[in-house]
Coordinates of C-alpha atoms in Angstrom, one line a residue:
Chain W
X1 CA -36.3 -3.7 -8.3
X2 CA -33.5 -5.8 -6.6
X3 CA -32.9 -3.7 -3.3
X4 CA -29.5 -5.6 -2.3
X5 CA -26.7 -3.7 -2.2
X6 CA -23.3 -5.8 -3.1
X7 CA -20.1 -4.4 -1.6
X8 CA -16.7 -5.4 -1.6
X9 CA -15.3 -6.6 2.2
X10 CA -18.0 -6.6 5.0
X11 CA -19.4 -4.5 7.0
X12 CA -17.4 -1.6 8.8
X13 CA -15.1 -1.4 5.4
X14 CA -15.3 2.0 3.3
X15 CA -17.4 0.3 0.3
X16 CA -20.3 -0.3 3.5
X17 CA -19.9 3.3 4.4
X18 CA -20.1 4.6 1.0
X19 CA -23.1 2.2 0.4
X20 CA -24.9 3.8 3.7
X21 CA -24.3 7.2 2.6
X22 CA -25.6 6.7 -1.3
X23 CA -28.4 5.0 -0.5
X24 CA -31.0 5.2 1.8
X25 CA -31.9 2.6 4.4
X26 CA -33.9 0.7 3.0
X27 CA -31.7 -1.7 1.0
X28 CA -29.8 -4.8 2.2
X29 CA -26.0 -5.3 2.4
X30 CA -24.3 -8.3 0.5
X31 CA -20.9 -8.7 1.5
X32 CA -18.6 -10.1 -1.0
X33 CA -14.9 -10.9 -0.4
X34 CA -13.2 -9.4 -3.6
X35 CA -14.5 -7.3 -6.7
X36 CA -15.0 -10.3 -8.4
X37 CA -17.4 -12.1 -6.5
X38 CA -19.1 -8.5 -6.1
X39 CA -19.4 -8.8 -10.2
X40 CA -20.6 -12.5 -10.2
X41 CA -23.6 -11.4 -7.4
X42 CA -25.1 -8.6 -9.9
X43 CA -24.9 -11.0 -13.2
X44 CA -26.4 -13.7 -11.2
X45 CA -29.1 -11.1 -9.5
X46 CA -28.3 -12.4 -5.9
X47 CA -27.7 -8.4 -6.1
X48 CA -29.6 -5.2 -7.9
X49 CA -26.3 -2.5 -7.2
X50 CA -22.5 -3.1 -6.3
X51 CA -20.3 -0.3 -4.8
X52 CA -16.8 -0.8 -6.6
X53 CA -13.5 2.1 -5.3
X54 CA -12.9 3.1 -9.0
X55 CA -9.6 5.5 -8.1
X56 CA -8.2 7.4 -5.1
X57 CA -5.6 9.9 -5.0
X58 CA -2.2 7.8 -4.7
X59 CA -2.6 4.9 -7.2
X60 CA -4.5 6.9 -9.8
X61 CA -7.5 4.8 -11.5
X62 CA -8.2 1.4 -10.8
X63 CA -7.6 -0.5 -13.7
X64 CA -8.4 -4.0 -12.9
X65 CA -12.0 -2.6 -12.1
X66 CA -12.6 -0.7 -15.1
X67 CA -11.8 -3.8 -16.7
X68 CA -13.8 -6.0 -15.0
X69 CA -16.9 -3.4 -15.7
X70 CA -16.1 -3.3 -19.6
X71 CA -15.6 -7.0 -20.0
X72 CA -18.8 -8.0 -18.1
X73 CA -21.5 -5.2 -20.1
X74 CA -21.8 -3.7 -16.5
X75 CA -22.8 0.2 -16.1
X76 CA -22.0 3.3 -13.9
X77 CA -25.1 4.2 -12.3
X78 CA -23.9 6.5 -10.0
X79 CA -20.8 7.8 -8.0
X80 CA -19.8 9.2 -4.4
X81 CA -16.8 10.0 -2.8
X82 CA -15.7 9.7 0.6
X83 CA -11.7 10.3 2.5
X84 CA -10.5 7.1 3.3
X85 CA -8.5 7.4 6.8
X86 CA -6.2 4.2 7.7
X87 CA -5.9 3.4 11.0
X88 CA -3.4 0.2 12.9
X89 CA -5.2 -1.6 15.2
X90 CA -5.0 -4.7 17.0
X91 CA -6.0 -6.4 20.5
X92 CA -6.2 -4.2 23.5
X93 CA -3.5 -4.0 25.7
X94 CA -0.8 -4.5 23.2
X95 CA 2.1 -1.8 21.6
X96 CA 3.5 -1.4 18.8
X97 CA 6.8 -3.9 19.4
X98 CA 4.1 -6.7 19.8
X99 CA 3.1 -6.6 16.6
X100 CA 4.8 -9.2 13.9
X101 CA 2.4 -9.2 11.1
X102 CA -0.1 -6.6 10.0
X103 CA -2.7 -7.6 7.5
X104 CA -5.3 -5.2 5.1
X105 CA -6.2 -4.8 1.6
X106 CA -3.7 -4.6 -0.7
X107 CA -4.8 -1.1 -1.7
X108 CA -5.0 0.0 2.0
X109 CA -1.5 -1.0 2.3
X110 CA -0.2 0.8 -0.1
X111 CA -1.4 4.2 1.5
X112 CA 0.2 3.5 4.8
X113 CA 3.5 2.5 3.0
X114 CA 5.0 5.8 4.3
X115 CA 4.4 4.9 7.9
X116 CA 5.4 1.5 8.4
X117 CA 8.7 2.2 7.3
X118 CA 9.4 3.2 10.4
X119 CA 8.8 -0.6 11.5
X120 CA 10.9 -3.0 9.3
X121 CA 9.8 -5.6 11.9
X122 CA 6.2 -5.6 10.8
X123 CA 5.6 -8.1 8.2
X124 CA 2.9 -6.8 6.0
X125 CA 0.5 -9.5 4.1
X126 CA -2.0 -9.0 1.9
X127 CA -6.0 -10.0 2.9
X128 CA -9.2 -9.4 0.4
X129 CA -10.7 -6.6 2.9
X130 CA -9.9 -4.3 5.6
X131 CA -12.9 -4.9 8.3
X132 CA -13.2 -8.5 8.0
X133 CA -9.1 -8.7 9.5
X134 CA -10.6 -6.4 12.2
X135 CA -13.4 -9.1 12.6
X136 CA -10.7 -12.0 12.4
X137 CA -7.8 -10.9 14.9
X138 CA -11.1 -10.6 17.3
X139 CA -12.8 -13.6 16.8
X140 CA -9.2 -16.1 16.7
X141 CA -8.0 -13.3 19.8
X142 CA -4.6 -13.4 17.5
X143 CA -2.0 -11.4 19.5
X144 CA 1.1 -9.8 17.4
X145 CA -1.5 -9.2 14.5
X146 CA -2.5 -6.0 13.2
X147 CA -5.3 -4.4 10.9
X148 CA -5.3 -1.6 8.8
X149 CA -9.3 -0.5 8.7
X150 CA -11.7 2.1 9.2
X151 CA -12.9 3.5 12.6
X152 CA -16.0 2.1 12.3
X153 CA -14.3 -1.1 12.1
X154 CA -12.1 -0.6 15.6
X155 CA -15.3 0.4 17.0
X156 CA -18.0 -2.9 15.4
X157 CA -15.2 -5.5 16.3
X158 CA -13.6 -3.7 19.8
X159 CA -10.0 -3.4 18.6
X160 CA -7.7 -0.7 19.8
X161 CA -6.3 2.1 17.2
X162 CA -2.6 2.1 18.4
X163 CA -2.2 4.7 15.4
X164 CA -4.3 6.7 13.9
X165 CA -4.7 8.1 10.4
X166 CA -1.5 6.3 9.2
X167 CA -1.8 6.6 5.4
X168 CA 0.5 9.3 3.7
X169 CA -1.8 11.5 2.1
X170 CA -3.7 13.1 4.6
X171 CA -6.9 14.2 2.2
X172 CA -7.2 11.0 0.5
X173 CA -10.0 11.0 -1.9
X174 CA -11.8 8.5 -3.5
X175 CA -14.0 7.8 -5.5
X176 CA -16.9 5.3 -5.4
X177 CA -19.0 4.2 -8.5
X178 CA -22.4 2.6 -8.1
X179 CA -22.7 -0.4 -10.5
X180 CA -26.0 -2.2 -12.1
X181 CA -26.4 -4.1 -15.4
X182 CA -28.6 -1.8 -16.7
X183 CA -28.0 2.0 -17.8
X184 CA -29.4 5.1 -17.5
X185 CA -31.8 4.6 -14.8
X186 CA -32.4 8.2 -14.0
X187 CA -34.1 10.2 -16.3
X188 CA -32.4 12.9 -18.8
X189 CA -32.7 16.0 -16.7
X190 CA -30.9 14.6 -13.9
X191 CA -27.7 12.9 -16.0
X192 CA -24.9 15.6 -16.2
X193 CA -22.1 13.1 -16.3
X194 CA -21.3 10.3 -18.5
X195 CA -18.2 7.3 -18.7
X196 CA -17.0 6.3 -22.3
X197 CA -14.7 3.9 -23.9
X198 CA -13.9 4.0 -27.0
X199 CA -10.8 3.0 -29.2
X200 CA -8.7 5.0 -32.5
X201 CA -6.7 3.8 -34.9
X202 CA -3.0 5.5 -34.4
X203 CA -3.8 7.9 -37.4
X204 CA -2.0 11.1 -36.1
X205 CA -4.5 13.7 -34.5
X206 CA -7.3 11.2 -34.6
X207 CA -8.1 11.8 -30.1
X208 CA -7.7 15.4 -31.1
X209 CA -10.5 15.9 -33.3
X210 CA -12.4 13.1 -30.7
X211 CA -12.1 16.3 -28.1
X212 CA -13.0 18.7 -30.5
X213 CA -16.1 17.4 -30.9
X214 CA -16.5 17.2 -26.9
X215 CA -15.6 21.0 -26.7
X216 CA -18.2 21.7 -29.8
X217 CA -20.8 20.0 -27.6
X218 CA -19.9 22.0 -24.5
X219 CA -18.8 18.5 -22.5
X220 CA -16.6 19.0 -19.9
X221 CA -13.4 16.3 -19.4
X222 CA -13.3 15.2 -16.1
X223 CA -10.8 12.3 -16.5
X224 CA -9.0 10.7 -19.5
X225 CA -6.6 7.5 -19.8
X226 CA -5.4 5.8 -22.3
X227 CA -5.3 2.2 -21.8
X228 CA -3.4 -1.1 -22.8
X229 CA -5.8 -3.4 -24.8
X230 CA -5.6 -6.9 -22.7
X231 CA -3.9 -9.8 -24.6
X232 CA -3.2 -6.8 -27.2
X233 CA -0.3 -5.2 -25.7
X234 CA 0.3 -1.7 -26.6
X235 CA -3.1 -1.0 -28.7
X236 CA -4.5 1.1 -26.4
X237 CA -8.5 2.6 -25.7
X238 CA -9.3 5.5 -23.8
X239 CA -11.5 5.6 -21.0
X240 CA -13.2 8.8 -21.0
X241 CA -15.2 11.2 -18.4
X242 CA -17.4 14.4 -19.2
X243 CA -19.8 16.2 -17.3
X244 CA -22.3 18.5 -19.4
X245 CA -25.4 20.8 -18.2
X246 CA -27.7 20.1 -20.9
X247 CA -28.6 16.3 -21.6
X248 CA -29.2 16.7 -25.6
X249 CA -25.7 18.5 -25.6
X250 CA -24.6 15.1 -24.4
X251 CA -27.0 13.2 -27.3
X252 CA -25.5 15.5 -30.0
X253 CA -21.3 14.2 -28.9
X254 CA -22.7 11.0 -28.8
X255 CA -24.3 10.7 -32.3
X256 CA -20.8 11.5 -33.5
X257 CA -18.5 10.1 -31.7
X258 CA -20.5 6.9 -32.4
X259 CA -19.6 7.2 -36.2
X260 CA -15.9 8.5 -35.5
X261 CA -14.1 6.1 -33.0
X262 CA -14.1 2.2 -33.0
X263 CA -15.9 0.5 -30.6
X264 CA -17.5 3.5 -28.6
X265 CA -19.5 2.2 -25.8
X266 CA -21.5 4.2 -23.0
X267 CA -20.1 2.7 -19.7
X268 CA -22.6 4.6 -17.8
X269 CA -25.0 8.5 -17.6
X270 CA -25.2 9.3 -14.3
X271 CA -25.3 12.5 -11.9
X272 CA -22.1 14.2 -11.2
X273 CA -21.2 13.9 -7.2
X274 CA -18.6 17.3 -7.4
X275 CA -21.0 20.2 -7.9
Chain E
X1 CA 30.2 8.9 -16.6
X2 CA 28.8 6.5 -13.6
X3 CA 28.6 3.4 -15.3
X4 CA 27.0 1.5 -11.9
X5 CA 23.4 0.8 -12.7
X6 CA 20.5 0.8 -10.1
X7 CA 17.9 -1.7 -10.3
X8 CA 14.4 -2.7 -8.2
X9 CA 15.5 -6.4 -7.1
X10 CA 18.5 -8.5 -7.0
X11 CA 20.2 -10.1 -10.1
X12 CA 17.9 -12.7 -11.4
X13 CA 15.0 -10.4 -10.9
X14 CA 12.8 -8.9 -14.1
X15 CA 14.9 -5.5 -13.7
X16 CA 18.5 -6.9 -13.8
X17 CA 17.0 -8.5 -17.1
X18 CA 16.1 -5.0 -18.8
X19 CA 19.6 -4.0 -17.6
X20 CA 21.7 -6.9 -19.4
X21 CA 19.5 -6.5 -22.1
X22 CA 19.9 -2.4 -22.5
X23 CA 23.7 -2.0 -21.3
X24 CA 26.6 -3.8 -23.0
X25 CA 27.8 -6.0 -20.5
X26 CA 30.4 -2.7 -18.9
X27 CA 28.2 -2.0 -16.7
X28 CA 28.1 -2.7 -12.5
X29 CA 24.5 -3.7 -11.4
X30 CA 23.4 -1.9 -8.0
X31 CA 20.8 -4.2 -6.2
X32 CA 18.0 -1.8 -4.6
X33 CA 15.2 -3.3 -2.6
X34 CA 12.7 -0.7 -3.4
X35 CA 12.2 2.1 -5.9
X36 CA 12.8 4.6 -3.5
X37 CA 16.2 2.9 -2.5
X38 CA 16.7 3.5 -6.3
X39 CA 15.8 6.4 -6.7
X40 CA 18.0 7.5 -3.6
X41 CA 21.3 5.8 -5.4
X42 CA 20.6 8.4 -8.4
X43 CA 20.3 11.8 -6.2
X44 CA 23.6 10.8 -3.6
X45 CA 25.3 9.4 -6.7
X46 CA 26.2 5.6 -6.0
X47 CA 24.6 5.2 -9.2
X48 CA 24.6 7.4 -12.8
X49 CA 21.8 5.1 -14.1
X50 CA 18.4 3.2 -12.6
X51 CA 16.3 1.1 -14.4
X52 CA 12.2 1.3 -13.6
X53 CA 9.4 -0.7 -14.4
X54 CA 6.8 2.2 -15.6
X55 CA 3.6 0.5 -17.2
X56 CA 2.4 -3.3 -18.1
X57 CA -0.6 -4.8 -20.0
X58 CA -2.3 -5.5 -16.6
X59 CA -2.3 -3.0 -14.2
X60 CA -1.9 0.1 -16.4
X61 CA 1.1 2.8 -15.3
X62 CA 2.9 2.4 -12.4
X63 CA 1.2 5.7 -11.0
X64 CA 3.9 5.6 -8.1
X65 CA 7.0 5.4 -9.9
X66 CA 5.8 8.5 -11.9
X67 CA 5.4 10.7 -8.9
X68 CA 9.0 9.1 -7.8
X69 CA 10.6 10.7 -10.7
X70 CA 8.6 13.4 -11.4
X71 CA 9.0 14.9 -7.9
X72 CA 12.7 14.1 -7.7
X73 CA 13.3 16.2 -11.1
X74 CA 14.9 12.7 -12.6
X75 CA 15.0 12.6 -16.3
X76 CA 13.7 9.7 -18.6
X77 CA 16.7 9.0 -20.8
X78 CA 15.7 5.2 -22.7
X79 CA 12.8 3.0 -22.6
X80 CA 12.6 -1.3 -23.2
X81 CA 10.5 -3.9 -23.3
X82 CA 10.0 -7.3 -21.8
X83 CA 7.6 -9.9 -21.8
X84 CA 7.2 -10.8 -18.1
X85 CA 6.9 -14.4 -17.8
X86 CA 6.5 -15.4 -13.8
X87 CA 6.5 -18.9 -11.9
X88 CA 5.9 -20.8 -9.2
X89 CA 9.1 -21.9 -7.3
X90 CA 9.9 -24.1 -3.9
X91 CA 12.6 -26.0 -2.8
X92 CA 13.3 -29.4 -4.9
X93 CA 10.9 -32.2 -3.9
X94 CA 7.8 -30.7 -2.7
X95 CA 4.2 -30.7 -4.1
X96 CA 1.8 -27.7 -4.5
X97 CA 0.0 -29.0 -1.4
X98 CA 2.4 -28.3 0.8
X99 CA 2.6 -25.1 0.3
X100 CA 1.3 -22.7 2.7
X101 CA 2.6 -19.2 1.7
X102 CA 3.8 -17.8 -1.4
X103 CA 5.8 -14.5 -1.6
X104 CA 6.4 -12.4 -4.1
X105 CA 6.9 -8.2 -5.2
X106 CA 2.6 -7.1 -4.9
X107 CA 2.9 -6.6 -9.2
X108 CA 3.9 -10.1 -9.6
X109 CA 1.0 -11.2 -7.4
X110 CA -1.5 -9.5 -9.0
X111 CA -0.2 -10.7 -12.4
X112 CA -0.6 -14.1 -11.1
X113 CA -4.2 -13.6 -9.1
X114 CA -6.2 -16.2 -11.2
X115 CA -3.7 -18.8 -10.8
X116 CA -3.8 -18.7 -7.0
X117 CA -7.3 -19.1 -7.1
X118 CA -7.3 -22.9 -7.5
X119 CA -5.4 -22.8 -4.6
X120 CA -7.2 -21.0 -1.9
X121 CA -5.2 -22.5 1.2
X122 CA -2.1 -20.7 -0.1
X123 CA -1.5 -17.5 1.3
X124 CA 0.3 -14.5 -0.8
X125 CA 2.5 -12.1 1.2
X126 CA 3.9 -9.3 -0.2
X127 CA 8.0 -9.0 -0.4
X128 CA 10.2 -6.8 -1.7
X129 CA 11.8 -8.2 -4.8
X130 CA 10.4 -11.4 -6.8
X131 CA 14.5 -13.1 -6.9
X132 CA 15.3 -12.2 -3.0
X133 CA 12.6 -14.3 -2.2
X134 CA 13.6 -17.1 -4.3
X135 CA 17.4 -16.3 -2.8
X136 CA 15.8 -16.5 0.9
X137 CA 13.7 -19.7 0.6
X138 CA 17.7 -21.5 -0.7
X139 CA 19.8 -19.5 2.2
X140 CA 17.4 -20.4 4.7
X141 CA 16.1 -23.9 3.6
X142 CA 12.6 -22.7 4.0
X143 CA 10.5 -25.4 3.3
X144 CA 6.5 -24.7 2.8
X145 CA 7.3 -21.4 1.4
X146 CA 6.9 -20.5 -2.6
X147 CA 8.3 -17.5 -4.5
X148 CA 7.1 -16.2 -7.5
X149 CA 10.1 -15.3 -10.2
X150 CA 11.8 -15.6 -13.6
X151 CA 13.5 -18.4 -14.9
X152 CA 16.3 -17.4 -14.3
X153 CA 16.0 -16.8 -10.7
X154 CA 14.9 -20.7 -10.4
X155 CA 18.1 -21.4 -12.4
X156 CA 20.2 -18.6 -10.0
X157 CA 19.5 -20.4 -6.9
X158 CA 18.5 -23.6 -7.7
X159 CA 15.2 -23.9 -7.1
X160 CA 11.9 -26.6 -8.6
X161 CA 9.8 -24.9 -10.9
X162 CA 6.3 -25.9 -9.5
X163 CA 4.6 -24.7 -12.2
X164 CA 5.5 -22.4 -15.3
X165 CA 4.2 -19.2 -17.2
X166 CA 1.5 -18.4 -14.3
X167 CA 0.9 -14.9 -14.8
X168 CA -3.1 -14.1 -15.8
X169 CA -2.0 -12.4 -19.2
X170 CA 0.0 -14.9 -21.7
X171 CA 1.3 -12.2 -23.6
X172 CA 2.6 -9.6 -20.9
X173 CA 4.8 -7.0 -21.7
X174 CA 6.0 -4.3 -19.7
X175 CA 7.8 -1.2 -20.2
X176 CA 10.7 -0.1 -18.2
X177 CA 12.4 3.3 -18.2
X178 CA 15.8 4.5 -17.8
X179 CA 16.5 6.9 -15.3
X180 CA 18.9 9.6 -14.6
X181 CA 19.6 12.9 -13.0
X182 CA 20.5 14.5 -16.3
X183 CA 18.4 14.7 -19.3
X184 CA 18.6 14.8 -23.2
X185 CA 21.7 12.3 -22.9
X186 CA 21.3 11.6 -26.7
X187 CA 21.9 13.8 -30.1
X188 CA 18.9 15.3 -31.4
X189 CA 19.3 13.0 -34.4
X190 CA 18.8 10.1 -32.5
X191 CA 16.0 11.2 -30.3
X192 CA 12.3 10.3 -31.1
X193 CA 10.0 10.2 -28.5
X194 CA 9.6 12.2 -25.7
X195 CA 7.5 12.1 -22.2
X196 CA 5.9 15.0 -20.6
X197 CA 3.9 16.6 -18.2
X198 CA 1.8 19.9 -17.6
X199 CA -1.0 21.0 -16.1
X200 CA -4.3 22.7 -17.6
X201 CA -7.1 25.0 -16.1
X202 CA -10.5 23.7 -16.3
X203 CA -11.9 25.7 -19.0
X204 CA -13.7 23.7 -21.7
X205 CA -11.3 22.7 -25.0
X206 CA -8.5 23.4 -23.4
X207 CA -6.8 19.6 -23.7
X208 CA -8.3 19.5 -27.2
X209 CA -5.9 22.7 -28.3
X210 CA -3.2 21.2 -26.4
X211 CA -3.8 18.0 -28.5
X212 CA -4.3 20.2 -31.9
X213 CA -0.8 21.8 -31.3
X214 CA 1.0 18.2 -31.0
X215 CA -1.0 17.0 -34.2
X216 CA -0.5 20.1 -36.2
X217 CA 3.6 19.7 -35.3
X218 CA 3.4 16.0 -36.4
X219 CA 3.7 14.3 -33.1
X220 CA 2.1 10.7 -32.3
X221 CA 0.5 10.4 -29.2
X222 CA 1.4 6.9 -27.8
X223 CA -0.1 7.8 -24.2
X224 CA -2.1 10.0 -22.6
X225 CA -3.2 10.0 -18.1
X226 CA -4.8 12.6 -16.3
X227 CA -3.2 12.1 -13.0
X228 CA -4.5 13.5 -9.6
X229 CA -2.2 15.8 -8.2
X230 CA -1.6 14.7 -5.0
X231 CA -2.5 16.6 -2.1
X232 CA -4.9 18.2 -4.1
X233 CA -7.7 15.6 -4.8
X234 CA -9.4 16.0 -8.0
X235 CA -7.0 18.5 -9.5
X236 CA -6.0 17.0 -12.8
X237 CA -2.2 16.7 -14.7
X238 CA -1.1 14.6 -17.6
X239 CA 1.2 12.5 -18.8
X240 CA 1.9 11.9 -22.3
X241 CA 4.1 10.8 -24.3
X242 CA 4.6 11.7 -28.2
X243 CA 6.5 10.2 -31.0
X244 CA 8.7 11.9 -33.9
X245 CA 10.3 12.2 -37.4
X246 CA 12.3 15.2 -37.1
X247 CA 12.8 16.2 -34.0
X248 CA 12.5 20.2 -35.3
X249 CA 8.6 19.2 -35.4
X250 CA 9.0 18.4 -31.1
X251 CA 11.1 21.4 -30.9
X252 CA 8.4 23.4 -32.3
X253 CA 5.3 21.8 -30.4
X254 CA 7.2 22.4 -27.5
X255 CA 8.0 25.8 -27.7
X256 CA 3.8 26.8 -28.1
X257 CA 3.1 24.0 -25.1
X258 CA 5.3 25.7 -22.9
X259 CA 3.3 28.8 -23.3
X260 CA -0.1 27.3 -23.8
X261 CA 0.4 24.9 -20.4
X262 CA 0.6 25.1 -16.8
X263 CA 3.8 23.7 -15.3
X264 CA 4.9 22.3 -18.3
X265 CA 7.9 19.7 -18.3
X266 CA 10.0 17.6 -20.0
X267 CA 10.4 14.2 -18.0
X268 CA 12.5 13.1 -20.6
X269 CA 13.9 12.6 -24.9
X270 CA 15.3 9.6 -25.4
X271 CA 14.9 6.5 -28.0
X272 CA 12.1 4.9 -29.5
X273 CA 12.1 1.0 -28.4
X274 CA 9.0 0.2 -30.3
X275 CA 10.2 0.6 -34.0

């Protein structure tokens, strides 16, 4: 088995921490410079797993990456969740008037939006990772620049934390999913949580009796979203999250929710994280 | 009745199109540069109307401008779409290649990722508004700098469309919302759809009878989110919007949801755009 570990940004970002804490040592880190790339390494088997941020507590699910699982037949093999903390940082020695332009991840960005209100004179500009502007402003010694980035970051690349824990939601969540081109690679007993897509036609009542079936089988709804078909505006599909306690309730939902909904598709049985 | 109408952007921009397009022409446009400016000119009443992007084929909701008016109690009172065409702009007489940064409002950006690819010495900065830039980059003669923005934001201020129609999505409409401190601005004859919110307990089925309710009343779901609540990761609300005949058969469903539900609430009633 293919022991490299994709992640998106390089080391010191979240998706490296959350790929240390899920897996044990023994696997290699490829850094990849946007989701994309992070795809492209697992269909091309430069790596066995990626570690994609799926949703967090301020923008809700991430779309574009529940899209880019569905449209390449990729699957959930797992999950973890960590609380992302922001941090400023920049070159020792300087404050906070020195600083002109502060780059991160888009995403990163918008959970410090709250704080750098206070500094209309900051510029901020999007990069394609958190760390790896950490590793930049260091390497180029770029006065006036700032990061958002992890901790771990300030400390890997020496960069002073002129503010700490700047993003607005103090407990921010989020949520991690482990992805592979092949499913299911745990056995039965230890799947209690399973992603599916599936799409209805707008007959009234038609997701209804979809969750009735879930509730007959005992599943548990973790998550549900309805969402715009691409290039079919307004048809939407539903991206759907249960947890269960017995694997052949699971089997039983899924033998009939194959035959009620279009296009029903298992994006991935893996082990529940929240217990 | 306030006839001044707030919008994200300056004229020119995607917003100030939903609001020539929704208003007869007796209307005052009140350029916000942000949503929460927006929102602001609603609750200290420089403005009786705002008009908000909500959702679009790409991204999926805008998850922050449903906490904006959710947790300022403003009401939902019309909906419309647009298909959001975006382009490249510069000052007359320049090629791509001398381009070195292109700014633009973060949605437009990511509508317009795969385009920018080919171009991978062009840096994207986020801005405010997608037409202030394009205003800017004429006021200040900036050459080197792009915007991405409507048509009619090239025509506005007189700038070289570089290249056209660049966003990822051919086909990309978006939804806006009108806004308003007041709800239910309509007769009930003319209502027909309605967006709401509520909360549910974790026991099993419990979405499914929520669902069965709304389908035994006649409503058509057109949407459904479960939403982190913020500050409390992993706690689950929803979103969802229903269509109607009669509007008795919403009167009904919502007399049994506000029982049945936790924190249940009417975001707004209002018109139909999709008929």
């Amino acid at each position: 088995m293919n022991k490299v570990v994709a992640i998106q940004g390089i080391k010191g970002s979240f998706h490296h921490q959350v790929a240390r804490e899920y897996f044990n040592e023994n696997v290699s880190i490829h850094e990849c410079l946007s989701f994309d790339t992070l795809v492209s390494s697992l269909l091309n088997k430069q790596s066995g797993m990626g570690v994609m941020a799926i949703e967090n507590s301020i923008a809700g699910s991430i779309i574009p990456n529940y899209a880019l699982i569905d449209s390449n037949h990729l699957h959930i093999t797992g999950e973890h969740y960590i609380n992302v903390h922001q941090n400023l940082m920049v070159l020792p020695g300087q404050k906070i008037e020195d600083i002109k332009e502060v780059y991160s991840h888009p995403m990163a960005l918008l959970q410090c939006k709250e704080f750098f209100k206070q500094y209309p004179f900051i510029k901020l500009v999007e990069d394609a990772d958190t760390a790896e502007v950490a590793r930049r402003i260091r390497e180029k010694n770029l006065k006036g620049i700032g990061a958002v980035a992890s901790k771990t970051a300030a400390e890997l690349f020496d960069m002073e934390i002129l503010a700490p824990e700047i993003q607005t939601i103090k407990n921010n969540a989020t949520r991690f999913v482990i992805i592979q081109t092949v499913n299911s690679v745990l056995p039965e007993e230890e799947i209690n949580k399973a992603s599916l897509k599936f799409e209805l036609d707008h007959k009234r009542g038609s997701l209804a009796a979809v969750l009735n079936v879930m509730s007959d089988c005992k599943l548990n709804l973790t998550k549900i979203q309805s969402l715009p078909k691409i290039e079919t505006p307004w048809k939407y599909a539903f991206f759907v999250d249960v947890t269960f306690d017995e694997y052949s309730d699971y089997a039983k939902a899924k033998a009939i929710l194959e035959i009620m909904a279009e296009h029903f598709k298992i994006l991935g049985e893996y082990k529940n994280a929240r217990i």
